[in-house]
CSV table of C-alpha atoms and ligand atoms in Angstrom, one decimal:
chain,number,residue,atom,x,y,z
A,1,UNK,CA,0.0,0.0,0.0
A,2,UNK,CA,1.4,3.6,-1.2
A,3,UNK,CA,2.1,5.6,2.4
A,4,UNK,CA,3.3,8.2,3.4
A,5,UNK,CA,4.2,9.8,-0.3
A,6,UNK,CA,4.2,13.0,-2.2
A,7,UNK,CA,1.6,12.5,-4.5
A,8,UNK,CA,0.1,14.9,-7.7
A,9,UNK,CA,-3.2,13.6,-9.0
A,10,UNK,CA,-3.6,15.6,-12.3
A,11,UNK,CA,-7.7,15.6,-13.0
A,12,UNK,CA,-8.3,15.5,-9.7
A,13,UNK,CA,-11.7,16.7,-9.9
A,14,UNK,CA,-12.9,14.3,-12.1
A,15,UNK,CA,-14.4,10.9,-11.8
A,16,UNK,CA,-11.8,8.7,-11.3
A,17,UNK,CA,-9.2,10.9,-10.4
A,18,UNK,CA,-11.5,12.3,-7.0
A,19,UNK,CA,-12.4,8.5,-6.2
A,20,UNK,CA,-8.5,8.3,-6.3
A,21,UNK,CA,-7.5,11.1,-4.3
A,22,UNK,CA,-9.8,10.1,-1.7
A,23,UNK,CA,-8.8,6.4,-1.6
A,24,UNK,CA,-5.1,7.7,-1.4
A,25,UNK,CA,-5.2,10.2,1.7
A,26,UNK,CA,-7.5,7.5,3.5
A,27,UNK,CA,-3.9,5.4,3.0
A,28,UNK,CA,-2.1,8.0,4.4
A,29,UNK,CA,-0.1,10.3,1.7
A,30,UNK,CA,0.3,14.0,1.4
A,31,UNK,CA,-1.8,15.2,-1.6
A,32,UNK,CA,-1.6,17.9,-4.7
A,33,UNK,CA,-5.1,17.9,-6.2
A,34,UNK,CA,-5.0,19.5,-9.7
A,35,UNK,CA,-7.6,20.1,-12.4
A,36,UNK,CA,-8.4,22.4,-15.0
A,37,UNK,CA,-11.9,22.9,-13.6
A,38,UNK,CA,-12.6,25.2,-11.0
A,39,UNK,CA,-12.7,23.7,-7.4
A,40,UNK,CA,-16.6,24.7,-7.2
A,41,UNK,CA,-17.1,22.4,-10.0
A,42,UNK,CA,-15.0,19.4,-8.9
A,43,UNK,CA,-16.7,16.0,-8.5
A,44,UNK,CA,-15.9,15.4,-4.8
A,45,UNK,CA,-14.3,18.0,-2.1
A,46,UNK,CA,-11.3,17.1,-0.1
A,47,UNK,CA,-10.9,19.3,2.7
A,48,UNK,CA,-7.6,17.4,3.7
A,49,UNK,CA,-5.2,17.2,0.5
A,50,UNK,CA,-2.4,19.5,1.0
A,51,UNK,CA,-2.8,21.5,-1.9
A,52,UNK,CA,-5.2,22.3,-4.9
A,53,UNK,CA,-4.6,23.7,-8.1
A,54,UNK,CA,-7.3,24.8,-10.8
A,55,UNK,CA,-4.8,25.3,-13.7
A,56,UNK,CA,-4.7,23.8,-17.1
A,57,UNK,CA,-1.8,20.9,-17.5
A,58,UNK,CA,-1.6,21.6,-21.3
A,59,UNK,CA,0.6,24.6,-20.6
A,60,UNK,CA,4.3,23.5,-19.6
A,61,UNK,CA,4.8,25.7,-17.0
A,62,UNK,CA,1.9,24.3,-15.1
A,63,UNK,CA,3.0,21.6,-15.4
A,64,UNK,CA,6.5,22.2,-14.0
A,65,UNK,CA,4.7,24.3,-10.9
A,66,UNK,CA,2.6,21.1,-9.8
A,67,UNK,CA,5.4,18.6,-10.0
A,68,UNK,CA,7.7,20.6,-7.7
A,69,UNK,CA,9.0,18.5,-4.5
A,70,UNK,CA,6.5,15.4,-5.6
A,71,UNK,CA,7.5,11.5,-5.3
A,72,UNK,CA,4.6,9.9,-7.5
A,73,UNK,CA,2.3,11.6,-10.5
A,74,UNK,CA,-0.9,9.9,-11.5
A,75,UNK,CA,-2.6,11.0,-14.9
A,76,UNK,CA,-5.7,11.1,-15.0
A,77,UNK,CA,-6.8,13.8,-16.7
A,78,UNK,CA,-7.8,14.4,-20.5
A,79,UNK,CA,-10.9,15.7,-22.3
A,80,UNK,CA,-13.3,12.9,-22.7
A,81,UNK,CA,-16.3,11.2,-22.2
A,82,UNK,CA,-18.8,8.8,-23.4
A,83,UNK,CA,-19.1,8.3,-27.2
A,84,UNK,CA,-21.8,10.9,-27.4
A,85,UNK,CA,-18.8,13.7,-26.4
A,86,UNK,CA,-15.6,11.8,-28.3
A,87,UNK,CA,-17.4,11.1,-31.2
A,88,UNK,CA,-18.1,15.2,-31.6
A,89,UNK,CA,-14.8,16.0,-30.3
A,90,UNK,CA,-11.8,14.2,-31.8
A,91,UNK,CA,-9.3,17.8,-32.2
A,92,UNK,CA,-10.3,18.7,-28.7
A,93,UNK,CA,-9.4,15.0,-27.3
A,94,UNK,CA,-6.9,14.5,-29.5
A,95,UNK,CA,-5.0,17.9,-27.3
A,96,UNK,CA,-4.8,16.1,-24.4
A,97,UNK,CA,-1.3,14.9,-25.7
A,98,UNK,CA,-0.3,18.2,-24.1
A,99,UNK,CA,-1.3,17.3,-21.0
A,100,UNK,CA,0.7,13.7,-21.1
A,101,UNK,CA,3.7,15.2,-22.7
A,102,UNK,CA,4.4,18.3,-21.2
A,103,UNK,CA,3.8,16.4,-17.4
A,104,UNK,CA,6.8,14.0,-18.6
A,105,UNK,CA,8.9,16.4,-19.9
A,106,UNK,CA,7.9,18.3,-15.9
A,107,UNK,CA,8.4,15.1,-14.1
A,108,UNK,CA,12.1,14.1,-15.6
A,109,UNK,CA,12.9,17.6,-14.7
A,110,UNK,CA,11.8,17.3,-11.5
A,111,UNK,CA,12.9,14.3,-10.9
A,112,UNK,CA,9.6,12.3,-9.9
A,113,UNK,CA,9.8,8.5,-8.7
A,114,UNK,CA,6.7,6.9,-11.1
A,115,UNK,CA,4.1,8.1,-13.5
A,116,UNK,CA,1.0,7.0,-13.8
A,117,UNK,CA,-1.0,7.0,-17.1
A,118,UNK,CA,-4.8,6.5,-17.3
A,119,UNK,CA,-5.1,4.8,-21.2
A,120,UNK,CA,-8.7,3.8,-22.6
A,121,UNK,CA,-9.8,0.6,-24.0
A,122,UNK,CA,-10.4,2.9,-26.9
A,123,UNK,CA,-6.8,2.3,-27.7
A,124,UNK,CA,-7.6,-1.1,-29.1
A,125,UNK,CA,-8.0,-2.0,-33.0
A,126,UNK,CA,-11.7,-1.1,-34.0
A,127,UNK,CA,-11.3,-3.4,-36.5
A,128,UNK,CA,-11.2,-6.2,-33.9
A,129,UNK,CA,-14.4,-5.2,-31.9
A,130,UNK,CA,-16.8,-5.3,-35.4
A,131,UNK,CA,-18.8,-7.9,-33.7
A,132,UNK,CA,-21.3,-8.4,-30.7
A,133,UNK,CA,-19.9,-10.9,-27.8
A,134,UNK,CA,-16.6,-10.9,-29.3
A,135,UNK,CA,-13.5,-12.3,-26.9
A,136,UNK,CA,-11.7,-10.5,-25.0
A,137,UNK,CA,-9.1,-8.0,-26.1
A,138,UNK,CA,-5.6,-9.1,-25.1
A,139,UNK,CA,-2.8,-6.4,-24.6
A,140,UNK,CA,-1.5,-6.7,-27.8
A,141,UNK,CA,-4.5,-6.5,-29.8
A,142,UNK,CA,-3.7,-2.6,-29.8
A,143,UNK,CA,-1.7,-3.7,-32.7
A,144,UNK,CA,-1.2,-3.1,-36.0
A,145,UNK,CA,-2.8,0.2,-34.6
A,146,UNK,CA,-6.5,1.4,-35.9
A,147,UNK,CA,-8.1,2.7,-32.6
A,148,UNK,CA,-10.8,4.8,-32.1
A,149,UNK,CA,-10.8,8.0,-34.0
A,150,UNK,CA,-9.2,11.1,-32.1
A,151,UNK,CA,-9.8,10.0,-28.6
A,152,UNK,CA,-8.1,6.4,-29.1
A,153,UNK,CA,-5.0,7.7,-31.3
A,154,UNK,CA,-4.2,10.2,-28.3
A,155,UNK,CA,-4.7,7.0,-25.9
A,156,UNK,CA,-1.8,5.1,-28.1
A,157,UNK,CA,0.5,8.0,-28.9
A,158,UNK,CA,0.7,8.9,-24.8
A,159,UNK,CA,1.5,5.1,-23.9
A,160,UNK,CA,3.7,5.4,-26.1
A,161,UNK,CA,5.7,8.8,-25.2
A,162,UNK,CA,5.2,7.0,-21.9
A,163,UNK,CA,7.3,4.2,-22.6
A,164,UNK,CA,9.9,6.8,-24.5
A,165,UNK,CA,10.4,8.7,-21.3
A,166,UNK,CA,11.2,5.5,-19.0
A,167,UNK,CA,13.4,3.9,-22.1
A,168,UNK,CA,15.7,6.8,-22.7
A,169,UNK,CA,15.4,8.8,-19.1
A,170,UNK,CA,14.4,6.0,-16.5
A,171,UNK,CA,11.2,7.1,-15.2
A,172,UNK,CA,9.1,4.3,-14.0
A,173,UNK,CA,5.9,4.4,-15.9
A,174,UNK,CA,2.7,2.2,-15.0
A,175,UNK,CA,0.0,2.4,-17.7
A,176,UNK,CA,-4.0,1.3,-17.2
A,177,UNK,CA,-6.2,0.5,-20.2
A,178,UNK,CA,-9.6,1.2,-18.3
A,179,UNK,CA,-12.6,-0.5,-19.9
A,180,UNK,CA,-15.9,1.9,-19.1
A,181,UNK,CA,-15.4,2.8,-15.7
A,182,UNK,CA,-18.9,3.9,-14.1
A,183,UNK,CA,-20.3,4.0,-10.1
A,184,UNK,CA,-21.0,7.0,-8.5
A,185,UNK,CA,-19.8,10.8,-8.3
A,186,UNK,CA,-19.2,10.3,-12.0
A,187,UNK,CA,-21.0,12.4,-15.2
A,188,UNK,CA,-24.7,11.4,-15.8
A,189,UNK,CA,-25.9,14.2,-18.2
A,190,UNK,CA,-25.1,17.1,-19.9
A,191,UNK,CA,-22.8,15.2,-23.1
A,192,UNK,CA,-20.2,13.4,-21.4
A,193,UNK,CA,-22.4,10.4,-20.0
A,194,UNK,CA,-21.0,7.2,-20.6
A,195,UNK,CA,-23.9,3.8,-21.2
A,196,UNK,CA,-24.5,3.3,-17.7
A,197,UNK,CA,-24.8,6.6,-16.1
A,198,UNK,CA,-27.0,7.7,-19.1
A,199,UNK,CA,-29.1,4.7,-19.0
A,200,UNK,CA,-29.8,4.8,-15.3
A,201,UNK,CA,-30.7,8.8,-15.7
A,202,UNK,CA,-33.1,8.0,-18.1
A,203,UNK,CA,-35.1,5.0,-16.2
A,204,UNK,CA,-34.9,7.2,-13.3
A,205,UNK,CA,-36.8,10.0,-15.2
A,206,UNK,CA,-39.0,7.8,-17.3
A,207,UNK,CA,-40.4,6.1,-13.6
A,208,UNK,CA,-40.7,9.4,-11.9
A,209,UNK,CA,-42.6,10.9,-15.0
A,210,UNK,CA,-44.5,7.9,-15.4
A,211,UNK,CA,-43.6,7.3,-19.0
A,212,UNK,CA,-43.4,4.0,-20.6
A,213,UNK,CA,-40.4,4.4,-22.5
A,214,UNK,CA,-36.4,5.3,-23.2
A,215,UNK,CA,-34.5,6.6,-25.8
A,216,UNK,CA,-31.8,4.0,-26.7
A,217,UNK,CA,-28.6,4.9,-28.8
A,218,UNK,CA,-28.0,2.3,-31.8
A,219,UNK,CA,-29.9,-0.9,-31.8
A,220,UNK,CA,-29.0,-2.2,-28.3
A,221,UNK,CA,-27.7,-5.5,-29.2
A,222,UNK,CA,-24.2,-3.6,-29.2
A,223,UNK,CA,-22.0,-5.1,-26.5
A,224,UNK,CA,-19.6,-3.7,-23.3
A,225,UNK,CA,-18.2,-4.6,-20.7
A,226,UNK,CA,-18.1,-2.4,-17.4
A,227,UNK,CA,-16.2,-2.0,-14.4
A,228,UNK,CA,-17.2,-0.5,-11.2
A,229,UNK,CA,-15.1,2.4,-9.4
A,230,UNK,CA,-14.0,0.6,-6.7
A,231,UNK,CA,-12.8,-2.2,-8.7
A,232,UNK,CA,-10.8,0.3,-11.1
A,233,UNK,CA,-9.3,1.8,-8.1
A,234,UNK,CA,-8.2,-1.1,-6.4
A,235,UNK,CA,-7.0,-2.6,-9.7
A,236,UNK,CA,-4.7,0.8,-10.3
A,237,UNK,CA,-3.3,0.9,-7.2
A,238,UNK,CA,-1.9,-2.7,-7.7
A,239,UNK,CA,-0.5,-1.9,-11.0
A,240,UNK,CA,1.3,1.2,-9.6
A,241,UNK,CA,3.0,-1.1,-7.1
A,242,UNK,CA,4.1,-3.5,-9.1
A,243,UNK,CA,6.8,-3.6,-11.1
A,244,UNK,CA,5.1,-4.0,-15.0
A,245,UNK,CA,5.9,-1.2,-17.0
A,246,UNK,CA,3.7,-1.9,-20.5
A,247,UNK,CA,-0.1,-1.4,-20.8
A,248,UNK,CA,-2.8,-3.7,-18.8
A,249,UNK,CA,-6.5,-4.4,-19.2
A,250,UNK,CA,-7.9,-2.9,-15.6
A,251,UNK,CA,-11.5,-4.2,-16.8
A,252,UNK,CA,-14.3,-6.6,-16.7
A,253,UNK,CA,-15.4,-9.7,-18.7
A,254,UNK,CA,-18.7,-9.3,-17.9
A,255,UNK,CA,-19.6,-8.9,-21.4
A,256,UNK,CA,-23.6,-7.7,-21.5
A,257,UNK,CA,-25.8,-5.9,-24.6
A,258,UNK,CA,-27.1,-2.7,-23.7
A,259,UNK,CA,-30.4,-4.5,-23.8
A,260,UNK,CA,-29.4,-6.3,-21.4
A,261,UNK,CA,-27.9,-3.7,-19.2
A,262,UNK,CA,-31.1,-1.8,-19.1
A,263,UNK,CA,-33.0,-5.1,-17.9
A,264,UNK,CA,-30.7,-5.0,-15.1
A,265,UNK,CA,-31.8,-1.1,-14.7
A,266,UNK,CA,-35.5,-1.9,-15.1
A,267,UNK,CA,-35.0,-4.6,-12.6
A,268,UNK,CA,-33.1,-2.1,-9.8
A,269,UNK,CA,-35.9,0.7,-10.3
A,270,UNK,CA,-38.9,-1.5,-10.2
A,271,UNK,CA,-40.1,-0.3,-12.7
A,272,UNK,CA,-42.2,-1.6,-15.4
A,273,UNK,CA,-40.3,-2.5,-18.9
A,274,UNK,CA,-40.3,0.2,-20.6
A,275,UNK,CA,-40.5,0.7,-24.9
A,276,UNK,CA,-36.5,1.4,-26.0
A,277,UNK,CA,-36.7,3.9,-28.9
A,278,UNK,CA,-33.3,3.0,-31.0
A,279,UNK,CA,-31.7,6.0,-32.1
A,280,UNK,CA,-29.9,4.2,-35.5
A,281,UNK,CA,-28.4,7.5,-35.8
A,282,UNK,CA,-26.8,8.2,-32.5
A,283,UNK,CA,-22.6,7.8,-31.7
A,284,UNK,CA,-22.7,4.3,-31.2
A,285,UNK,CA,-18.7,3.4,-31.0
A,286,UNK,CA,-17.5,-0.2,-31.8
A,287,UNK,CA,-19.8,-3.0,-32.1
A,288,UNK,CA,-18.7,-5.3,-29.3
A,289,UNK,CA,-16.1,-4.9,-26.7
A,290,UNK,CA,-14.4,-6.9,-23.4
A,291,UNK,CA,-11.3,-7.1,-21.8
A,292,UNK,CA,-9.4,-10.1,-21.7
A,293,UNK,CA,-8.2,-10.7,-17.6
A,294,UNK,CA,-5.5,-13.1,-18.4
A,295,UNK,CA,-2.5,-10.9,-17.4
A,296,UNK,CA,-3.7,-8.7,-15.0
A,297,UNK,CA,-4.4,-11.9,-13.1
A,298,UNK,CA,-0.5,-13.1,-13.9
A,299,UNK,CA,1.2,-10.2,-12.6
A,300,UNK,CA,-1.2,-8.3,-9.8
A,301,UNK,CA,-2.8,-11.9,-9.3
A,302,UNK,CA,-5.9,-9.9,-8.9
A,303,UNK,CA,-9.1,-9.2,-10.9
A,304,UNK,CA,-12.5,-7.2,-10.6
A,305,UNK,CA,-14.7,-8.2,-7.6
A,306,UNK,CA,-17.8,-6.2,-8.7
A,307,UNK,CA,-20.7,-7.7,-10.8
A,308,UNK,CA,-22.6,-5.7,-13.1
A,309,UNK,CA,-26.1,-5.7,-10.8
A,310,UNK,CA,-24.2,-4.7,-7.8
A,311,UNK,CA,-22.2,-1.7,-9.4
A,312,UNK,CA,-25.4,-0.2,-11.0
A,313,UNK,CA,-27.6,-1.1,-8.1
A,314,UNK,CA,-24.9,1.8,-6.1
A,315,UNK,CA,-24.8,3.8,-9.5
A,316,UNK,CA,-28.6,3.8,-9.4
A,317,UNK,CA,-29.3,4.9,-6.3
A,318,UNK,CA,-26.5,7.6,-6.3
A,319,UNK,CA,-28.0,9.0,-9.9
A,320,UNK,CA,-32.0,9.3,-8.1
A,321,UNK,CA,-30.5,11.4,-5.0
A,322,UNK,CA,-28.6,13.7,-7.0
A,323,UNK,CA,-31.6,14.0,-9.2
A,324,UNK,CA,-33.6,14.2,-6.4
A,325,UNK,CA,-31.3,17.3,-5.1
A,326,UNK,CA,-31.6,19.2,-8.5
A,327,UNK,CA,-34.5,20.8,-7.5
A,328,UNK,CA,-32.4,23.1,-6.0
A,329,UNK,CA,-29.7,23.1,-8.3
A,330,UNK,CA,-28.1,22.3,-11.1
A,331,UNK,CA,-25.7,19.2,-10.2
A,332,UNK,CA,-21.7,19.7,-11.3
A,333,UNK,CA,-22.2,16.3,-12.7
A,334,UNK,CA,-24.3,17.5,-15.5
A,335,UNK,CA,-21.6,19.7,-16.9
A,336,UNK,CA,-20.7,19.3,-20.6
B,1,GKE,N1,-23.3,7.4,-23.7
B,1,GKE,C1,-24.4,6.8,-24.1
B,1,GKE,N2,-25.6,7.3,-23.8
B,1,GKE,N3,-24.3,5.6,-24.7
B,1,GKE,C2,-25.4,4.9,-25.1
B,1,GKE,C3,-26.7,5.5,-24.8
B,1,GKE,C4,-26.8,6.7,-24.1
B,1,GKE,O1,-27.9,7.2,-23.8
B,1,GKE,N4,-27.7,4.6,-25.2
B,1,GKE,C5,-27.0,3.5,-25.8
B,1,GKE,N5,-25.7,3.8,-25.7
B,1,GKE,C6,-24.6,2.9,-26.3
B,1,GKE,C7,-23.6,3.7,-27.2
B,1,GKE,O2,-24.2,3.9,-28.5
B,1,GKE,C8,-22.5,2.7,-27.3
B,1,GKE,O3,-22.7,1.7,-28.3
B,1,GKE,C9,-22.5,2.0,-25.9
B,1,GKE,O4,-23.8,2.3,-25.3
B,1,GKE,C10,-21.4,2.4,-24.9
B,1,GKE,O5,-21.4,3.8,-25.1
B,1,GKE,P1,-20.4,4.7,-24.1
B,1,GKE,O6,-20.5,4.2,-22.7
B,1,GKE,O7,-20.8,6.1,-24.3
B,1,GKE,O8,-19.0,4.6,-24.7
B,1,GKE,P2,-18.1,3.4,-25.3
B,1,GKE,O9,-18.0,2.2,-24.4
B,1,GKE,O10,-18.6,3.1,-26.7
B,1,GKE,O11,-16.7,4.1,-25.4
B,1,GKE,C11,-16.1,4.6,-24.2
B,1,GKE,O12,-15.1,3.6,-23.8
B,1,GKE,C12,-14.4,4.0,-22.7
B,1,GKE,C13,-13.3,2.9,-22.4
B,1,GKE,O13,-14.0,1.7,-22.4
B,1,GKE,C14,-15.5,5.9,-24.5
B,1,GKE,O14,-16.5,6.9,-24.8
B,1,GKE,C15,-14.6,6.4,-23.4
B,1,GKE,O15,-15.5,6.9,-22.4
B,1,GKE,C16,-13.7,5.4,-22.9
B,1,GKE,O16,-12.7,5.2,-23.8
């Protein structure tokens, strides 16, 4: 377990990055918190990380600034979202190179201990997810290289200048492929909604406006897998301790179709089963997708913990409070 160290968490005030931050001052480590939002608008609030930055890590001498006197750096920050927002957005995703880049080029200079780097299953060949239920994807299924337009190329090319800066200056780099990582204190409207977050939000307002049915991206036979917060966390934290240095699935096998996701939803609202509208012309993304556990069980000899029911059940039930709370006002996690 990580104690008692210096640690920068760039995109701290995002989904994963706050569920990170938290988990690591509960382990006892002295925290910089940065993110390019404002601190009103972050995720969670920390009242006990040591210090906070709203700056933006695409400029250098942020960069520099935030990695002063630090041990470890964790990445987690870059414009994204669900397909609805990287579909739309490839130049603007495609920018977060700066971030990756010019935090390396701050952390050899000041001399950090490990880096962090928060990749996407969206890295992987498109051309090997053309199919529902497909096996799956294995590390090196990345290559030959095809991934998903904008978002996925910026995903590849930052492993990749990862793996350049421990090669020719020896800094220790651990990097995550994270396969749809949902659970609470994460986006559920406003763009950047990934499958679950956006599914849950709209049972939850189809039940409390008593309508009998939900608008459905594509033709919901597509196929994901999912992996819950706490599972992603725990998973990251084991790759930053061990000693493997090239890319690893942190993801489930839990392979479901959307259709079948939102029977699970259906099922944790009570609600009756509602009519899916498909929306052919939606961002649908690749046609099947799943993330092969093999090595991640070889070298943290760990794996997810977390069914699919369970993690939306907690997903669920977060979503309907902060709905709940809107009345007042508008939730940060509706930002676009
Ligand atoms: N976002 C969203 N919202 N997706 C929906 C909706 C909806 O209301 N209804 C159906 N879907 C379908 C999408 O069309 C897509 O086929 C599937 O759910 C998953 O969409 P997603 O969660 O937005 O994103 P993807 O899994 O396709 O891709 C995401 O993968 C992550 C890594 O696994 C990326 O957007 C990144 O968030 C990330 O790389």
């Amino acid at each position: 377990m990580i104690k008692n160290k210096k640690i920068l968490v760039i995109g701290a005030g995002g989904f994963i990055g706050g569920h990170l931050v938290n988990r690591l001052l509960k382990n006892g480590n002295f925290i910089t918190a940065a993110d390019i939002k404002p601190k009103e608008y972050w995720f969670q609030d920390f009242d006990n990380v040591n210090n906070h930055y709203s700056l933006d890590m695409k400029e250098i001498e942020n960069c520099r600034k935030v990695t002063k006197n630090i041990d470890y750096v964790f990445n987690m920050a870059c414009n994204m979202g669900g397909m609805g927002f990287i579909e739309n957005n490839k130049a603007e995703c495609m920018q977060s190179v700066l971030i990756n880049t010019n935090l390396l080029i701050s952390c050899r200079e000041n001399k950090i201990e490990k880096y962090f780097f928060s990749s996407s299953a969206c890295a992987y060949n498109t051309r090997k997810q053309k199919n529902v239920f497909i096996e799956g994807l294995k590390e090196e299924d990345a290559y030959p290289a095809d991934p998903e337009d904008g978002y996925g190329w910026e995903k590849l090319f930052s492993e990749r200048m990862c793996r350049h800066f421990m090669e020719d200056y020896n800094i220790p780099v651990r990097i995550a492929r994270y396969h749809n990582i949902y659970g609470p204190y994460g986006t559920f409207d406003g763009g950047r909604e990934k499958a679950p977050a956006a599914l849950c939000r709209k049972v939850i307002k189809a039940k409390k406006n008593n309508e009998n049915k939900i608008e459905v991206w594509g033709d919901g036979k597509q196929t994901r897998t999912f992996l819950y917060i706490d599972d992603c966390i725990e998973g990251t934290l084991r790759l930053f301790e061990s000693n493997y240095s090239e890319p690893v699935n942190i993801g489930s096998d839990e392979q479901v179709s959307i259709n079948q996701m939102i029977e699970i939803i259906e099922n944790i609202s009570g609600t009756k089963k509602l009519e899916r509208v498909y929306q052919l012309d939606k961002p649908k993304g690749v046609r099947g997708r799943s993330s092969n556990n093999d090595l991640v069980k070889k070298i943290l000899n760990w794996s997810f913990k977390i069914q699919l029911k369970d993690g939306l059940k907690k997903t669920y039930n977060w979503i309907d409070t902060e709905i709940n709370k809107q009345g007042s006002n508008i939730s940060r996690f509706t930002k676009s």
